[in-house]
XYZ file of C-alpha atoms in Angstrom:
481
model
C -26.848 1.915 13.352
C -24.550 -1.047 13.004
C -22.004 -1.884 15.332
C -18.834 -4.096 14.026
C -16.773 -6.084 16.336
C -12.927 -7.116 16.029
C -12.901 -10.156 13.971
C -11.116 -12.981 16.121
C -11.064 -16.596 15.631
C -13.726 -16.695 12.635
C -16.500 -14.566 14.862
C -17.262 -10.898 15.236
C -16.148 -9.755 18.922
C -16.735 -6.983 21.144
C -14.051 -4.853 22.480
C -12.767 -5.711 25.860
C -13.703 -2.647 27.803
C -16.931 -2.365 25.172
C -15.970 1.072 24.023
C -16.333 1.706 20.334
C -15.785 4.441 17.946
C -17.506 6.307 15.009
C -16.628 5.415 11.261
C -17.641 8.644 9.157
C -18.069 8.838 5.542
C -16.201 11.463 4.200
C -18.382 12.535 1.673
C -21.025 14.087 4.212
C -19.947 13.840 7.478
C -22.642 11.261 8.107
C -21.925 8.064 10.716
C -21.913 4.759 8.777
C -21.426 2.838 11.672
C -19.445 1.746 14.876
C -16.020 -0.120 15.108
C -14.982 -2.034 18.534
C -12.093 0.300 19.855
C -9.346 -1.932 20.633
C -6.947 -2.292 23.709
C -4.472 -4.513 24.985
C -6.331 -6.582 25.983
C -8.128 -7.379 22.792
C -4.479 -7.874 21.033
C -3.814 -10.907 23.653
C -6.959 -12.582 22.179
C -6.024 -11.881 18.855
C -2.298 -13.198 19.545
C -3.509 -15.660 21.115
C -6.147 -17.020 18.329
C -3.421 -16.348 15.372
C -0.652 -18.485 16.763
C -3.108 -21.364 17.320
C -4.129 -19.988 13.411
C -0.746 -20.751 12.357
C 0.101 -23.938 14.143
C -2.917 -25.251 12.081
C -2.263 -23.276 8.612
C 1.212 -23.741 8.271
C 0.553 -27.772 9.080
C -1.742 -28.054 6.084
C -0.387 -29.287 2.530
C 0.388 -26.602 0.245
C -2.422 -27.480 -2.432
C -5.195 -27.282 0.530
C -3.914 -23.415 0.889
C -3.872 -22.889 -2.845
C -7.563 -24.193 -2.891
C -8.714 -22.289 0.281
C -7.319 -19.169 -0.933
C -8.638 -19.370 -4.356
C -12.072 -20.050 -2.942
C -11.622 -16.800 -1.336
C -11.056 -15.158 -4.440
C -14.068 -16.472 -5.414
C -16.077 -15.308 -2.538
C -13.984 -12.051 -3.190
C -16.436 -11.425 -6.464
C -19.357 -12.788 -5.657
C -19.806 -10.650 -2.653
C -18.722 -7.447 -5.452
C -21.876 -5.526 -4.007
C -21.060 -6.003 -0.502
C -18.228 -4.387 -0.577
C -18.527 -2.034 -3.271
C -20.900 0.432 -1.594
C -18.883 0.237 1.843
C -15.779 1.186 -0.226
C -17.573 4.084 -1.771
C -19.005 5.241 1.729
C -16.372 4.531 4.096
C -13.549 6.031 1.769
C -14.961 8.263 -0.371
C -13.860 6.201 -3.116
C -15.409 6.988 -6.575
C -17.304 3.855 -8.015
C -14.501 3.467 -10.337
C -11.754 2.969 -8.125
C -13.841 0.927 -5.514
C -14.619 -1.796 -8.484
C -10.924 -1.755 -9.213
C -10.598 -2.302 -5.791
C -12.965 -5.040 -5.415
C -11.395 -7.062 -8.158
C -7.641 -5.829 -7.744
C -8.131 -8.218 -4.567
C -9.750 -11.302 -6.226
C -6.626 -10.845 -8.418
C -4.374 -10.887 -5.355
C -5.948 -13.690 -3.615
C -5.200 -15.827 -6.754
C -1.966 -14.618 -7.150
C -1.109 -15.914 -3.717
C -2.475 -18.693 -4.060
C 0.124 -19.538 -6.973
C 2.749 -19.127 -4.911
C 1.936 -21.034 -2.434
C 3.497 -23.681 -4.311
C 6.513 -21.827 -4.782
C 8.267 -21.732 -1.913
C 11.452 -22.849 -2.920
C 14.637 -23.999 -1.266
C 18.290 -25.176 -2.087
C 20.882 -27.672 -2.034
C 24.235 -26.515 -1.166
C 27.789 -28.021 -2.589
C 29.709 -28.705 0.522
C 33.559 -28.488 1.456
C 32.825 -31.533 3.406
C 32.263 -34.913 1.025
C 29.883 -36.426 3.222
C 27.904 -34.004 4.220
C 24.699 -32.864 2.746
C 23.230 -29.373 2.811
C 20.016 -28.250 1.935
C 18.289 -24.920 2.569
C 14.502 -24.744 3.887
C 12.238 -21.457 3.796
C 9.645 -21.460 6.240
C 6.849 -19.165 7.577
C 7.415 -16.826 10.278
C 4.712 -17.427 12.790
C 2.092 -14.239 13.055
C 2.611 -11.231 10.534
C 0.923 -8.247 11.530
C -0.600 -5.668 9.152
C -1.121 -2.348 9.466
C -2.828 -0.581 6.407
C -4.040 2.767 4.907
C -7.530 4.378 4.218
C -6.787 5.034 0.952
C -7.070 1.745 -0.853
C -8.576 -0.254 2.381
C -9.035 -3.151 0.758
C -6.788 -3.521 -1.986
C -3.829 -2.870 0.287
C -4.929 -4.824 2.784
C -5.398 -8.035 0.748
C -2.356 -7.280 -1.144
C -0.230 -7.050 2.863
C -2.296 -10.233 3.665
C -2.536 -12.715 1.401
C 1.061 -13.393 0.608
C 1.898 -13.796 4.243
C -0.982 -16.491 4.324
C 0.261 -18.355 1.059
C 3.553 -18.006 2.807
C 1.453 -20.337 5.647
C 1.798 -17.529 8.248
C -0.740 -16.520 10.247
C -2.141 -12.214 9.831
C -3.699 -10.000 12.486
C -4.588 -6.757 10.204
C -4.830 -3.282 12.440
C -6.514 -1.052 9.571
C -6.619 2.405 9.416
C -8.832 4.056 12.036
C -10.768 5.727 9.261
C -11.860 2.801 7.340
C -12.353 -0.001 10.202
C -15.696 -1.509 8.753
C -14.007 -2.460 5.075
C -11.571 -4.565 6.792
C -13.916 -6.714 9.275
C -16.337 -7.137 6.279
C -13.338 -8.879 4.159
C -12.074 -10.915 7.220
C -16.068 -11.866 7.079
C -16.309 -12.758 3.582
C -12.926 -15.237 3.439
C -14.082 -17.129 6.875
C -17.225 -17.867 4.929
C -15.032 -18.895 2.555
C -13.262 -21.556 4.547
C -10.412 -19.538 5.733
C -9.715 -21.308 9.185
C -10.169 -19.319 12.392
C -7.601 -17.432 13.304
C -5.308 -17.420 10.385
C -6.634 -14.109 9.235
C -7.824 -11.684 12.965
C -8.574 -8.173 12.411
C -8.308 -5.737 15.854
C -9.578 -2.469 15.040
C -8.541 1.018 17.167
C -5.863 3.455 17.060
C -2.185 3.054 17.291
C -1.393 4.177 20.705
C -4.165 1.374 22.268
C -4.071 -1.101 19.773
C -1.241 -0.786 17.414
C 1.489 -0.415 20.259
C 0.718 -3.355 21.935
C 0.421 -5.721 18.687
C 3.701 -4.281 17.680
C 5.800 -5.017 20.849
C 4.002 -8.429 21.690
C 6.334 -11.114 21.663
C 3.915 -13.726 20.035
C 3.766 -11.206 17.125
C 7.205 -12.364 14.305
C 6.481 -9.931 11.659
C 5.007 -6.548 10.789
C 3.889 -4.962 7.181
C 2.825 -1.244 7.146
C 1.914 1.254 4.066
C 1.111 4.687 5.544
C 2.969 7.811 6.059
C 6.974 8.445 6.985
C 6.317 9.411 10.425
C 4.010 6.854 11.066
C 6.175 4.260 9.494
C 9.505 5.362 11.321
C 7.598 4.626 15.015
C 6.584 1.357 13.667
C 10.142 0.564 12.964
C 11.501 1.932 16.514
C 8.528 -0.639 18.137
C 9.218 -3.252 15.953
C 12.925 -3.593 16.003
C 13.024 -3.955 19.876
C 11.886 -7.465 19.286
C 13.661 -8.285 16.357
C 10.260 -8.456 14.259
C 10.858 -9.179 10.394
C 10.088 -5.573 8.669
C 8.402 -4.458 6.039
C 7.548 -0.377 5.394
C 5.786 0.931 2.434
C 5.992 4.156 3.079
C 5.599 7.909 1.666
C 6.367 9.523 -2.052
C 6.757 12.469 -3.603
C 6.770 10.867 -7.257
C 8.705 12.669 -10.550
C 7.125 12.238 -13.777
C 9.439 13.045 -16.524
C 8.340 14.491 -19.748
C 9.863 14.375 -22.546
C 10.558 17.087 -25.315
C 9.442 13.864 -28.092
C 5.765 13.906 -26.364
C 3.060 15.003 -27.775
C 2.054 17.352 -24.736
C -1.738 17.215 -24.750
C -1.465 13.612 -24.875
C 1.194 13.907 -21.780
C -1.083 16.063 -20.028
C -4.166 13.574 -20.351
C -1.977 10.753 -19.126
C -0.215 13.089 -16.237
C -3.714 13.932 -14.937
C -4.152 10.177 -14.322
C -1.211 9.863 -11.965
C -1.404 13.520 -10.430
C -5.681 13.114 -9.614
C -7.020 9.856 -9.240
C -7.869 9.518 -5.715
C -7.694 13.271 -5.417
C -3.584 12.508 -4.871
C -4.648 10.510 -2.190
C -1.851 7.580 -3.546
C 1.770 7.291 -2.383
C 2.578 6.753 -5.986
C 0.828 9.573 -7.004
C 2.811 11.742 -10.196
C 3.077 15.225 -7.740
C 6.694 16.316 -9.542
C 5.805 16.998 -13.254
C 9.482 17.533 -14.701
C 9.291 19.148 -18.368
C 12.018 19.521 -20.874
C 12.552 22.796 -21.921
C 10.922 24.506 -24.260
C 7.635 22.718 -23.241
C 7.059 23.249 -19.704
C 4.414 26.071 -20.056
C 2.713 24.347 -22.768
C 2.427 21.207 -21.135
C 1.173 22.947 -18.059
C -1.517 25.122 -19.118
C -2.823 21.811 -21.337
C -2.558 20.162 -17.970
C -4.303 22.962 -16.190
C -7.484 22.707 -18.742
C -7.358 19.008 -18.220
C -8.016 19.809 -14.151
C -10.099 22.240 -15.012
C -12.399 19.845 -16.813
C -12.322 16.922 -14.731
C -16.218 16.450 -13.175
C -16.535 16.264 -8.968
C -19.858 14.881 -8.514
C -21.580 11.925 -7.099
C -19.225 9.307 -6.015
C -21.567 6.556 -7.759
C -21.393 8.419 -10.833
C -19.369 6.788 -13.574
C -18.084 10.834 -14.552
C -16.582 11.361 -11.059
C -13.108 11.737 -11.093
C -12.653 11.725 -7.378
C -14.163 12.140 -4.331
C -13.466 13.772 -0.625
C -9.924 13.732 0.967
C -10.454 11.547 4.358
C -10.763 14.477 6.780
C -10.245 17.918 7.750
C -6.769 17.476 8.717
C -5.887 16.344 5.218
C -7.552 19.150 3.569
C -5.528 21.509 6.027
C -2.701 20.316 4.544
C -3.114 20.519 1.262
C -4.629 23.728 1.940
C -1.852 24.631 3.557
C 0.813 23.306 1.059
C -0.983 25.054 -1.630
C -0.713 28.766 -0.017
C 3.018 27.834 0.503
C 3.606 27.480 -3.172
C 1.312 30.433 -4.195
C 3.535 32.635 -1.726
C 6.322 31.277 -2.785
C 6.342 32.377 -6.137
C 4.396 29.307 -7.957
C 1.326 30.242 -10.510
C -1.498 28.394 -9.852
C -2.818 27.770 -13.215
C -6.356 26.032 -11.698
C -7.909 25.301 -8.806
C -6.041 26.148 -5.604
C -9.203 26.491 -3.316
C -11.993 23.859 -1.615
C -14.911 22.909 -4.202
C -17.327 21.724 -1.767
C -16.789 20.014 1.690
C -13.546 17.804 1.395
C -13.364 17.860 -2.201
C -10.679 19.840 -3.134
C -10.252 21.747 -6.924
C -7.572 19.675 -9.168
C -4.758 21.920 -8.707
C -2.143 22.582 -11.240
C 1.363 25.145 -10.095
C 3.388 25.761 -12.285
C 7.412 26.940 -11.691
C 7.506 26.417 -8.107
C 10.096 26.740 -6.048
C 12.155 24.071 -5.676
C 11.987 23.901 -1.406
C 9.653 23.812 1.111
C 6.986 22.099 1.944
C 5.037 21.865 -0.767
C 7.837 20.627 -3.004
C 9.371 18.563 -0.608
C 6.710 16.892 1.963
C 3.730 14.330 0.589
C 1.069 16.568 -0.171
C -1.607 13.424 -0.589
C -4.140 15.424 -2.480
C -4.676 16.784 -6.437
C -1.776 18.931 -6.652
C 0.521 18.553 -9.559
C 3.535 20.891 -9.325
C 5.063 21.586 -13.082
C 8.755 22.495 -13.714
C 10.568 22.658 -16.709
C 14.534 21.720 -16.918
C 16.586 22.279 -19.575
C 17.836 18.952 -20.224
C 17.207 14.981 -19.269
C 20.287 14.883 -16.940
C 19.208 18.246 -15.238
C 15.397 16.424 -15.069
C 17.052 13.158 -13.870
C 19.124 15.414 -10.995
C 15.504 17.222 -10.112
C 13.827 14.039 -10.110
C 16.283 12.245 -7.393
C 16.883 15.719 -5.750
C 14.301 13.936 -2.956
C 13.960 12.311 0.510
C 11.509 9.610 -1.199
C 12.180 7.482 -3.997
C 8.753 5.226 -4.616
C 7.988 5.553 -7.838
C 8.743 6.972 -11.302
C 7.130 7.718 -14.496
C 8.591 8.712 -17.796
C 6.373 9.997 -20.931
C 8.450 9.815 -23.919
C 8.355 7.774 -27.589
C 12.787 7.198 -27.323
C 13.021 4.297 -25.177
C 16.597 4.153 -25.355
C 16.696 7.764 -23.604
C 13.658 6.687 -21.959
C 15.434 3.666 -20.428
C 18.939 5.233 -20.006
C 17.127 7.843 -17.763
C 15.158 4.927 -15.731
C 18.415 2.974 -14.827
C 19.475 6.602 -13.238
C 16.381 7.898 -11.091
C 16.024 6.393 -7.727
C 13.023 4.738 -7.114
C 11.632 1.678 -6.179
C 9.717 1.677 -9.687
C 9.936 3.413 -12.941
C 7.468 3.341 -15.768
C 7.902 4.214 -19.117
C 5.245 5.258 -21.310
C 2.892 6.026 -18.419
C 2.272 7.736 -15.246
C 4.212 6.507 -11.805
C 0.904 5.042 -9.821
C 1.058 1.644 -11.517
C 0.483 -1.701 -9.497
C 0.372 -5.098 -10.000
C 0.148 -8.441 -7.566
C 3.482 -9.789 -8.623
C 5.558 -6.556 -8.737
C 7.576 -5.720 -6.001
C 6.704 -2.325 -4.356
C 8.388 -0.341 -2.844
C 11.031 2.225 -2.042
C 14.451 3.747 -1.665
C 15.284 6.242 1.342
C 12.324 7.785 3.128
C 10.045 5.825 1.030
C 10.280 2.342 3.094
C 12.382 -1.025 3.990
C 11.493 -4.052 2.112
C 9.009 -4.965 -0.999
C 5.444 -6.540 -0.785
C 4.419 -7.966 -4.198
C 4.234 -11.714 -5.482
C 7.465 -13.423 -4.390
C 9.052 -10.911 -2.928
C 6.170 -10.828 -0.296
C 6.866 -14.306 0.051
C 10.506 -13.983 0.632
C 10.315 -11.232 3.541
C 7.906 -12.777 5.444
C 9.675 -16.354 5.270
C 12.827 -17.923 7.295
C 15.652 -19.903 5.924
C 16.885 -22.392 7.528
C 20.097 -24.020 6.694
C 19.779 -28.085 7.307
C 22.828 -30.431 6.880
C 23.152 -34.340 7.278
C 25.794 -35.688 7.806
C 26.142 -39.420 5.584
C 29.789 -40.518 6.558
C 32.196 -40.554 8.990
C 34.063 -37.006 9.108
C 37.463 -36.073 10.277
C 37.109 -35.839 14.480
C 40.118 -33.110 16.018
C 39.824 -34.596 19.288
C-alpha cells in the first residue's frame, strides 16, 4: 500500500511526527492509500519553502511564468491516465466527470497563464503639476488554499493557478478525504518545471494543519470552497492577521421554470443541475421553482427522469453518479429527506439508499417552505419542486434564502428571462440552462452566506494582488515651512 508524503520544495516528505492517515474510496470502503498527517510543524517547512518559492517566482519575467505554466498544462494531459483513475477512486467520481476534471484543469492552467501578462496598472491625473502618479499591482507573498473533495482537482487548480500567474507563491491544504489527488498534481507540474516551492501541498485536518497555516504570519492570503461553517472559522482565523480573503462557500441554488418551457425538455436539463455528482456541487439546482399551472407536470416528468438515471460502475460511460463521500453525508441527506417526507412533501422517487453510499435520485415535490431540508445545503440528489403562481412570486421564493451562489432560469422569453436575472440574488445566473455552470474566466461566487470574494480569470488575479500607489515627484513643489 502506498504511502504519500506532503509535497514541499519539489520532493515528497514525510510528516514530522511520521503519523499518517487512511484515504478510502468511497465506492467500497476499500484503503487506496496513506497521506502524511500534518502538524505544525510541517506548516513551518512549508512556510518556510513557499516564501523562498515566491522570492524566486515573483522575480522571474512574466513570459517565463506564462511558458512554465503552460508547460504544465501540457503535462496536465499527458499524464490524463494518471490522474483519471485516482479521481474515480479517491472521489467516487464517475469517469465522466473525472475526464472533465482532468481537462477542466489543463484549461485553467492556460487560462492563467494568459493573464499573467495582464496585470495591469494606472496612471493617475494629479492636483499637483509636477507630480507623477502611477498605480502598481503586485503579488501578495504566499496564498494558501484550502479545497473540497468534490471536484479535488478542478477546484484546486482553479484556487491555484491564478494566484501563481499572479507570481504568488500557494501552499494547498486539500480536503482530508481526497489527500492523494492533490500531491499527485503538485507531482505532475514540478516535473513540469514548476520551481520548488511555488506550489507546497501539506496534507491533514484542519485543527493540526489548517489552524496553524491559517494564523502563520508568513502566510498573506487564504482561498477556501467548502461548507458555511467551515468557511466562517476560516474567516475568524484569517482576519486576526489581516490575511487577504477569499470564501467560496455553500448554496442552496433556485432554478426557475418557466410556464413558455417545454417541461420534459426542462426536466431533462433540471436533472443535470439537481444530480450530477449525486448533488454533491455547491451550484447544484436543489430549488426547482415552477410557474403555475406546471409544477406537477414538470415534477412527475422530473421524477421519471430520476427514476431512469443508471447507478452502476463508476468507469461506466452510463453512470450518472457515484457514492456521496461518507457516512456522515449520507446521514444527512438521509436525514433531510425524512424531514421533508414528514413535513408534508411527496416524494415522487427515490427517497431511500440504493446500495452503500449511493443514494436514489430523489425528486419532492410541494415541500414546505422551512426547515432543514429547504433551507440548509443538502449536497446530495435531492431536487425539491414548487410551483408559484407567478415570476415575481418565483423571483421572491428564489431570493427567500441565506445563500445566493448561483441561478438558473429555463425559459424561451429572454426579455422576462433577463428581467428576472437582474432581480435574483446570486453570484451567477444562467439562462437557458441549469445553475452548476463554470468556466476559468468567470468570476464565482456568492452573495450572503454563500462567500466573500470571486475566484475566476481576472478577478482571481485582482484579490490575490496589492496596489500600490507610486508618485514622483519632477519639479519643485510649494514647501509650507
Amino acid at each position: 500500500m502506498k504511502t504519500y508524503g506532503h509535497f514541499i520544495h519539489g520532493q515528497e516528505t514525510p510528516a514530522k511526527r511520521g503519523e499518517t492517515f487512511p484515504s478510502i474510496a468511497p465506492v467500497n470502503g476499500e484503503i487506496l492509500g496513506y497521506a502524511a498527517r500534518g502538524t505544525e510543524a510541517d506548516v513551518e517547512v512549508a512556510v518556510s519553502s513557499a516564501r523562498a518559492g515566491f522570492t524566486y517566482w515573483s522575480s522571474l519575467p512574466p513570459t517565463q511564468r506564462e511558458r512554465t505554466l503552460l508547460e504544465c498544462a501540457e503535462a496536465v494531459e499527458v499524464n490524463h491516465n494518471r490522474l483519471l483513475d485516482l479521481l474515480i477512486d479517491e472521489s467516487g467520481s464517475t469517469i465522466v466527470k473525472a475526464r472533465y476534471e482532468v481537462l477542466y484543469t489543463a484549461s485553467v492552467l492556460r487560462a492563467a497563464a494568459g493573464e499573467v501578462r495582464r496585470l495591469y496598472g494606472d496612471t493617475l491625473p494629479n492636483e499637483k503639476p509636477h507630480r507623477l502618479s502611477m498605480v502598481v499591482r503586485e503579488p501578495v507573498g504566499v496564498v494558501v488554499v484550502i479545497s473540497p473533495f468534490n471536484a479535488p482537482l478542478a477546484l484546486l487548480a482553479k484556487m491555484t493557478a491564478f494566484p501563481l500567474g499572479a507570481g504568488n507563491a500557494v501552499i494547498a491544504k486539500p480536503s482530508e478525504e481526497t489527500p492523494l489527488i492533490a500531491v499527485e498534481f503538485a507531482k505532475i507540474l514540478h516535473e513540469a518545471g514548476l520551481p520548488a516551492g511555488v506550489f507546497n501541498v501539506v496534507t491533514g485536518f484542519g485543527p493540526e494543519c489548517g489552524e496553524p497555516l491559517l494564523k502563520h504570519p508568513g502566510v498573506n492570503g487564504v482561498a477556501f470552497t467548502g461548507s458555511t461553517a467551515t468557511g466562517i472559522r476560516v474567516g475568524q482565523i484569517a482576519i486576526q492577521t489581516m490575511k487577504r480573503l477569499q470564501l467560496e462557500l455553500g448554496g442552496k441554488n433556485p432554478l426557475l421554470v418557466l410556464s413558455d418551457m417545454d417541461m420534459a425538455e426542462a426536466a431533462e436539463i433540471a436533472a443535470i443541475g439537481a444530480f450530477t455528482h449525486g448533488g454533491q456541487i455547491c451550484m447544484s439546482s436543489s430549488r426547482i421553482i415552477v410557474e403555475a399551472p406546471h409544477g406537477l407536470a414538470f415534477a412527475n416528468a422530473l421524477a421519471n427522469k430520476a427514476a431512469s438515471l443508471y447507478l452502476g460502475d463508476l468507469r461506466d460511460e452510463r453512470t450518472a453518479y457515484g457514492p456521496l463521500i461518507n457516512q456522515r453525508a449520507l446521514a444527512k441527506v438521509i436525514r433531510h429527506v425524512q424531514a421533508a417526507r414528514e413535513s408534508g412533501g411527496q416524494i415522487l422517487t427515490g427517497g431511500d439508499v440504493h446500495h452503500g453510499l449511493v443514494f436514489q435520485p430523489t425528486v419532492v415535490y410541494n415541500p414546505p417552505r422551512l426547515g432543514e431540508c429547504w433551507e440548509e445545503e443538502t449536497f446530495g440528489p435531492v431536487a425539491l419542486v414548487t410551483e408559484a403562481a407567478s415570476l415575481e412570486e418565483m423571483i421572491t421564493i428564489a431570493n427567500e434564502s441565506q445563500y445566493g451562489l448561483s441561478a438558473g432560469i429555463l425559459t424561451n422569453d429572454l426579455k422576462r428571462g433577463l428581467s428576472a436575472a437582474r432581480q435574483i440574488r446570486c453570484g451567477a445566473v444562467h439562462l437557458g440552462t441549469h445553475s452548476f455552470q463554470s468556466d476559468p474566466m468567470a468570476p464565482i461566487g456568492g452573495y450572503g452566506m454563500s462567500g466573500i470574494g470571486r475566484s475566476g480569470g481576472k478577478y482571481s488575479i485582482e484579490h490575490f494582488t496589492e496596489l500600490k500607489w507610486i508618485s514622483v515627484e519632477l519639479g519643485e513643489t510649494p514647501r509650507p515651512f
